[in-house]
């Protein structure tokens, strides 16, 4: 043991004399810990889909096997939280970095030209579209139509997001290379678990977005799955996962919220954080 220490000391001294700075090794038996990435990967495409009103502990392997499968394939954030209650201000917060004074689900919420992710992307030469299931027509601004509700469609509230960015989910491309830079997907009031079961939402996600999730892994793209809020508790803890290219699978315990997710998307495209996202650091430890 003494001989090994002498050899190591001599080697370090030799390197120091050559101008090489070495770090002390305190326990060579411990496994290496991969450092956090220096930056969020610059994704070709990001798709974010938002589900409704379920606390994180409800999304179990028995109730939601596909959600559980996605979590095992990618990064699962075990301390992810919504901003507030009820639904609408959370959608606004994730899209614009603030609740913008919205405190209820009342419609319409006309938020003018306040800064938001869609406007940021378009201004930077990127593209954005929001895809809403059961919306009756592209560019629709009405509050309710069947299982569609505008309160879950935040981009329509901002005058600086063009009507061409507000489209029906039926136009979501099957050729994923045709996707915009960033897409937000809003399932309808049944598919998103608001009016129907967790199992219904689980089946919808698998049938509609699993093919994109698998494609994303080899095409420099990302799927983000999250919830607007929990079931109404003061904790407001929600399921959030990242699946796709560059993702380092595992569970991540740092506390994140909708502003953190927004900041991470912005960072992928070199955009500054807006409003509440400006004070958040993007997620860096989930990339490889």
Short mmCIF file of C-alpha atoms in Angstrom, two decimals:
data_model
loop_
_atom_site.label_atom_id
_atom_site.label_comp_id
_atom_site.label_asym_id
_atom_site.label_seq_id
_atom_site.Cartn_x
_atom_site.Cartn_y
_atom_site.Cartn_z
CA UNK A 1 0.00 0.00 0.00
CA UNK A 2 2.85 2.39 0.94
CA UNK A 3 4.66 1.52 -2.31
CA UNK A 4 1.47 2.33 -4.35
CA UNK A 5 1.12 5.70 -2.62
CA UNK A 6 4.75 6.54 -3.34
CA UNK A 7 4.32 5.60 -7.02
CA UNK A 8 1.14 7.69 -7.28
CA UNK A 9 2.84 10.65 -5.61
CA UNK A 10 5.81 10.45 -7.95
CA UNK A 11 3.48 10.28 -10.97
CA UNK A 12 1.55 13.31 -9.78
CA UNK A 13 4.76 15.21 -9.17
CA UNK A 14 5.96 14.40 -12.68
CA UNK A 15 2.69 15.65 -14.19
CA UNK A 16 2.82 18.79 -12.08
CA UNK A 17 6.31 19.51 -13.26
CA UNK A 18 5.03 19.23 -16.83
CA UNK A 19 2.32 21.79 -16.11
CA UNK A 20 -0.56 19.29 -15.81
CA UNK A 21 -2.97 19.90 -12.93
CA UNK A 22 -4.45 16.74 -11.44
CA UNK A 23 -7.42 16.24 -9.13
CA UNK A 24 -7.02 14.21 -5.95
CA UNK A 25 -8.69 10.81 -6.01
CA UNK A 26 -10.18 10.09 -2.64
CA UNK A 27 -11.91 6.78 -3.32
CA UNK A 28 -11.04 4.88 -6.45
CA UNK A 29 -13.67 2.25 -5.67
CA UNK A 30 -16.60 4.66 -6.19
CA UNK A 31 -18.27 4.58 -9.64
CA UNK A 32 -17.88 7.53 -11.98
CA UNK A 33 -20.74 10.03 -11.97
CA UNK A 34 -21.50 11.52 -15.38
CA UNK A 35 -21.38 15.33 -15.26
CA UNK A 36 -24.38 17.39 -16.29
CA UNK A 37 -24.44 18.48 -19.90
CA UNK A 38 -23.11 21.95 -20.64
CA UNK A 39 -26.25 22.81 -22.61
CA UNK A 40 -29.66 21.50 -23.61
CA UNK A 41 -29.37 19.65 -26.94
CA UNK A 42 -30.55 21.64 -29.97
CA UNK A 43 -33.47 19.44 -30.97
CA UNK A 44 -34.89 19.35 -34.47
CA UNK A 45 -38.36 18.83 -33.01
CA UNK A 46 -39.96 18.97 -29.57
CA UNK A 47 -43.51 17.74 -28.99
CA UNK A 48 -45.15 18.50 -25.62
CA UNK A 49 -48.45 16.85 -24.71
CA UNK A 50 -50.45 17.91 -21.65
CA UNK A 51 -52.87 15.71 -19.72
CA UNK A 52 -55.30 16.71 -17.00
CA UNK A 53 -55.97 16.73 -13.28
CA UNK A 54 -54.14 13.66 -11.99
CA UNK A 55 -51.60 13.57 -9.18
CA UNK A 56 -48.31 11.88 -9.90
CA UNK A 57 -49.01 8.96 -7.58
CA UNK A 58 -52.11 8.06 -9.63
CA UNK A 59 -50.06 7.32 -12.75
CA UNK A 60 -49.12 3.78 -11.73
CA UNK A 61 -48.07 0.71 -13.70
CA UNK A 62 -51.50 -0.86 -13.27
CA UNK A 63 -53.55 2.24 -14.09
CA UNK A 64 -51.26 3.65 -16.79
CA UNK A 65 -48.91 1.01 -18.21
CA UNK A 66 -47.88 3.09 -21.20
CA UNK A 67 -47.05 6.16 -19.10
CA UNK A 68 -44.98 3.84 -16.91
CA UNK A 69 -43.23 2.44 -19.98
CA UNK A 70 -42.36 5.94 -21.19
CA UNK A 71 -40.90 6.77 -17.78
CA UNK A 72 -38.65 3.70 -17.98
CA UNK A 73 -37.46 4.65 -21.47
CA UNK A 74 -36.48 8.21 -20.62
CA UNK A 75 -36.10 10.76 -17.84
CA UNK A 76 -38.74 10.67 -15.11
CA UNK A 77 -38.94 13.74 -12.89
CA UNK A 78 -40.08 12.63 -9.45
CA UNK A 79 -40.43 16.14 -8.01
CA UNK A 80 -42.39 17.89 -10.75
CA UNK A 81 -45.04 20.42 -9.80
CA UNK A 82 -47.72 22.53 -11.45
CA UNK A 83 -47.95 26.26 -10.75
CA UNK A 84 -51.49 26.66 -9.41
CA UNK A 85 -55.14 25.60 -9.69
CA UNK A 86 -57.34 25.41 -11.75
CA UNK A 87 -56.33 24.28 -15.25
CA UNK A 88 -56.21 27.35 -17.45
CA UNK A 89 -53.55 29.38 -15.63
CA UNK A 90 -51.19 26.39 -15.79
CA UNK A 91 -51.53 26.20 -19.58
CA UNK A 92 -50.86 29.92 -19.81
CA UNK A 93 -47.88 29.62 -17.44
CA UNK A 94 -46.20 26.84 -19.40
CA UNK A 95 -46.61 28.78 -22.65
CA UNK A 96 -45.70 32.27 -21.42
CA UNK A 97 -43.82 31.99 -18.13
CA UNK A 98 -46.62 33.57 -16.08
CA UNK A 99 -50.29 33.07 -15.31
CA UNK A 100 -50.87 36.57 -16.78
CA UNK A 101 -53.50 37.34 -14.16
CA UNK A 102 -55.62 34.33 -15.18
CA UNK A 103 -57.08 32.75 -12.05
CA UNK A 104 -60.01 30.72 -13.40
CA UNK A 105 -61.17 28.65 -16.36
CA UNK A 106 -63.37 31.44 -17.68
CA UNK A 107 -63.27 32.02 -21.43
CA UNK A 108 -62.04 33.83 -23.39
CA UNK A 109 -58.72 34.86 -21.90
CA UNK A 110 -57.43 37.51 -24.30
CA UNK A 111 -53.81 38.18 -23.34
CA UNK A 112 -52.72 40.48 -26.13
CA UNK A 113 -49.10 40.62 -27.25
CA UNK A 114 -47.41 39.45 -24.05
CA UNK A 115 -44.24 37.42 -24.58
CA UNK A 116 -44.76 33.70 -25.12
CA UNK A 117 -42.98 30.67 -26.51
CA UNK A 118 -44.75 30.71 -29.88
CA UNK A 119 -43.84 34.34 -30.48
CA UNK A 120 -40.24 33.67 -29.35
CA UNK A 121 -39.78 30.75 -31.72
CA UNK A 122 -41.29 32.48 -34.74
CA UNK A 123 -39.24 35.61 -34.04
CA UNK A 124 -36.09 33.46 -34.05
CA UNK A 125 -36.91 31.91 -37.41
CA UNK A 126 -38.26 28.69 -35.89
CA UNK A 127 -41.81 27.33 -36.13
CA UNK A 128 -44.57 26.60 -33.64
CA UNK A 129 -47.97 24.93 -33.85
CA UNK A 130 -50.51 23.97 -31.23
CA UNK A 131 -52.55 20.88 -32.10
CA UNK A 132 -55.94 20.59 -30.36
CA UNK A 133 -58.00 17.41 -30.58
CA UNK A 134 -61.69 17.90 -31.48
CA UNK A 135 -61.28 21.59 -32.32
CA UNK A 136 -63.80 22.13 -35.14
CA UNK A 137 -61.57 24.10 -37.53
CA UNK A 138 -58.06 25.49 -37.83
CA UNK A 139 -57.79 28.96 -36.31
CA UNK A 140 -60.93 28.43 -34.20
CA UNK A 141 -61.33 30.95 -31.37
CA UNK A 142 -64.58 29.77 -29.80
CA UNK A 143 -64.70 28.63 -26.18
CA UNK A 144 -66.38 25.22 -26.48
CA UNK A 145 -67.16 22.75 -29.23
CA UNK A 146 -68.06 19.22 -28.21
CA UNK A 147 -65.07 17.76 -26.34
CA UNK A 148 -62.86 20.73 -27.22
CA UNK A 149 -62.39 23.60 -24.77
CA UNK A 150 -60.33 26.72 -25.41
CA UNK A 151 -59.21 26.89 -21.77
CA UNK A 152 -56.72 24.14 -22.65
CA UNK A 153 -55.44 25.98 -25.73
CA UNK A 154 -53.22 28.77 -24.45
CA UNK A 155 -51.69 29.89 -27.75
CA UNK A 156 -55.02 31.15 -29.08
CA UNK A 157 -55.09 33.69 -26.23
CA UNK A 158 -52.10 35.67 -27.58
CA UNK A 159 -52.51 38.08 -30.49
CA UNK A 160 -48.84 37.74 -31.49
CA UNK A 161 -49.23 34.03 -32.28
CA UNK A 162 -50.65 33.72 -35.81
CA UNK A 163 -53.91 31.90 -36.45
CA UNK A 164 -51.95 29.50 -38.68
CA UNK A 165 -50.29 28.14 -35.53
CA UNK A 166 -53.65 27.11 -34.04
CA UNK A 167 -54.60 23.86 -35.77
CA UNK A 168 -56.62 20.69 -35.32
CA UNK A 169 -54.88 17.60 -34.01
CA UNK A 170 -56.15 15.74 -37.08
CA UNK A 171 -53.47 17.63 -39.05
CA UNK A 172 -50.62 16.29 -36.90
CA UNK A 173 -48.28 14.84 -39.55
CA UNK A 174 -47.45 11.16 -39.84
CA UNK A 175 -44.21 12.16 -41.51
CA UNK A 176 -42.56 13.59 -38.42
CA UNK A 177 -39.95 15.47 -40.43
CA UNK A 178 -42.85 17.78 -41.36
CA UNK A 179 -43.45 18.79 -37.74
CA UNK A 180 -42.74 22.37 -36.69
CA UNK A 181 -39.79 23.07 -34.41
CA UNK A 182 -42.02 22.91 -31.33
CA UNK A 183 -45.52 21.43 -31.11
CA UNK A 184 -47.92 21.55 -28.17
CA UNK A 185 -50.58 18.83 -28.25
CA UNK A 186 -53.86 19.13 -26.33
CA UNK A 187 -56.01 15.98 -26.23
CA UNK A 188 -59.74 16.57 -25.88
CA UNK A 189 -61.63 16.57 -22.58
CA UNK A 190 -61.98 12.78 -22.59
CA UNK A 191 -58.58 11.78 -24.00
CA UNK A 192 -56.76 14.04 -21.53
CA UNK A 193 -58.29 12.22 -18.49
CA UNK A 194 -60.37 15.25 -17.44
CA UNK A 195 -63.71 13.60 -18.19
CA UNK A 196 -62.56 10.02 -18.73
CA UNK A 197 -60.36 7.48 -16.98
CA UNK A 198 -56.61 7.29 -16.60
CA UNK A 199 -56.77 4.17 -18.76
CA UNK A 200 -58.44 6.13 -21.55
CA UNK A 201 -55.64 8.69 -21.55
CA UNK A 202 -53.01 5.97 -21.35
CA UNK A 203 -54.43 4.23 -24.42
CA UNK A 204 -54.70 7.53 -26.29
CA UNK A 205 -51.06 8.43 -25.64
CA UNK A 206 -49.82 5.04 -26.77
CA UNK A 207 -51.90 4.92 -29.94
CA UNK A 208 -51.25 8.54 -30.95
CA UNK A 209 -47.71 9.36 -29.87
CA UNK A 210 -45.71 6.19 -29.23
CA UNK A 211 -44.57 6.08 -32.85
CA UNK A 212 -43.26 9.64 -32.49
CA UNK A 213 -41.56 8.77 -29.18
CA UNK A 214 -39.68 5.89 -30.81
CA UNK A 215 -38.83 7.94 -33.91
CA UNK A 216 -37.57 10.82 -31.77
CA UNK A 217 -34.86 8.64 -30.23
CA UNK A 218 -33.01 8.36 -33.56
CA UNK A 219 -34.01 11.68 -35.13
CA UNK A 220 -32.68 14.33 -32.72
CA UNK A 221 -36.16 14.99 -31.32
CA UNK A 222 -37.92 14.96 -27.96
CA UNK A 223 -41.31 14.08 -26.47
CA UNK A 224 -42.35 15.80 -23.24
CA UNK A 225 -45.37 14.39 -21.41
CA UNK A 226 -46.77 16.29 -18.46
CA UNK A 227 -49.98 17.37 -16.70
CA UNK A 228 -51.60 20.73 -16.12
CA UNK A 229 -52.18 20.13 -12.39
CA UNK A 230 -52.84 17.34 -9.92
CA UNK A 231 -56.26 16.32 -8.61
CA UNK A 232 -56.67 19.53 -6.63
CA UNK A 233 -54.32 19.09 -3.69
CA UNK A 234 -52.09 21.78 -2.20
CA UNK A 235 -49.00 19.74 -3.17
CA UNK A 236 -49.83 19.86 -6.90
CA UNK A 237 -47.27 17.18 -7.83
CA UNK A 238 -47.54 15.88 -11.40
CA UNK A 239 -46.07 13.29 -13.76
CA UNK A 240 -43.45 14.64 -16.16
CA UNK A 241 -41.18 12.67 -18.49
CA UNK A 242 -38.76 13.37 -21.35
CA UNK A 243 -38.32 10.66 -24.01
CA UNK A 244 -36.18 10.87 -27.12
CA UNK A 245 -32.70 11.59 -28.44
CA UNK A 246 -29.88 12.44 -26.01
CA UNK A 247 -32.04 11.55 -22.99
CA UNK A 248 -30.21 9.76 -20.18
CA UNK A 249 -32.79 7.28 -18.78
CA UNK A 250 -33.38 7.43 -15.06
CA UNK A 251 -35.24 9.14 -12.25
CA UNK A 252 -34.39 12.75 -11.45
CA UNK A 253 -35.30 14.20 -8.08
CA UNK A 254 -34.59 17.91 -8.53
CA UNK A 255 -37.65 20.10 -8.06
CA UNK A 256 -39.04 21.37 -11.36
CA UNK A 257 -42.24 23.05 -12.49
CA UNK A 258 -43.87 24.33 -15.67
CA UNK A 259 -41.46 27.27 -15.78
CA UNK A 260 -38.50 24.87 -15.68
CA UNK A 261 -39.91 22.93 -18.62
CA UNK A 262 -40.49 26.16 -20.56
CA UNK A 263 -36.94 27.32 -19.79
CA UNK A 264 -35.54 24.00 -21.02
CA UNK A 265 -37.40 24.28 -24.33
CA UNK A 266 -36.23 27.86 -24.74
CA UNK A 267 -32.63 26.86 -24.00
CA UNK A 268 -32.70 24.21 -26.73
CA UNK A 269 -33.08 27.02 -29.28
CA UNK A 270 -30.90 29.66 -27.63
CA UNK A 271 -33.88 31.72 -26.50
CA UNK A 272 -33.89 33.80 -23.31
CA UNK A 273 -36.15 32.85 -20.45
CA UNK A 274 -39.35 34.88 -20.28
CA UNK A 275 -41.12 35.99 -17.09
CA UNK A 276 -41.04 33.20 -14.49
CA UNK A 277 -38.88 31.01 -16.72
CA UNK A 278 -36.08 33.61 -16.61
CA UNK A 279 -35.32 32.74 -12.99
CA UNK A 280 -35.17 28.99 -13.68
CA UNK A 281 -32.19 26.99 -14.84
CA UNK A 282 -32.83 24.63 -17.74
CA UNK A 283 -32.65 20.92 -17.04
CA UNK A 284 -29.09 19.80 -17.81
CA UNK A 285 -28.55 16.53 -15.94
CA UNK A 286 -30.96 14.46 -18.05
CA UNK A 287 -28.85 14.52 -21.24
CA UNK A 288 -26.13 12.21 -22.45
#
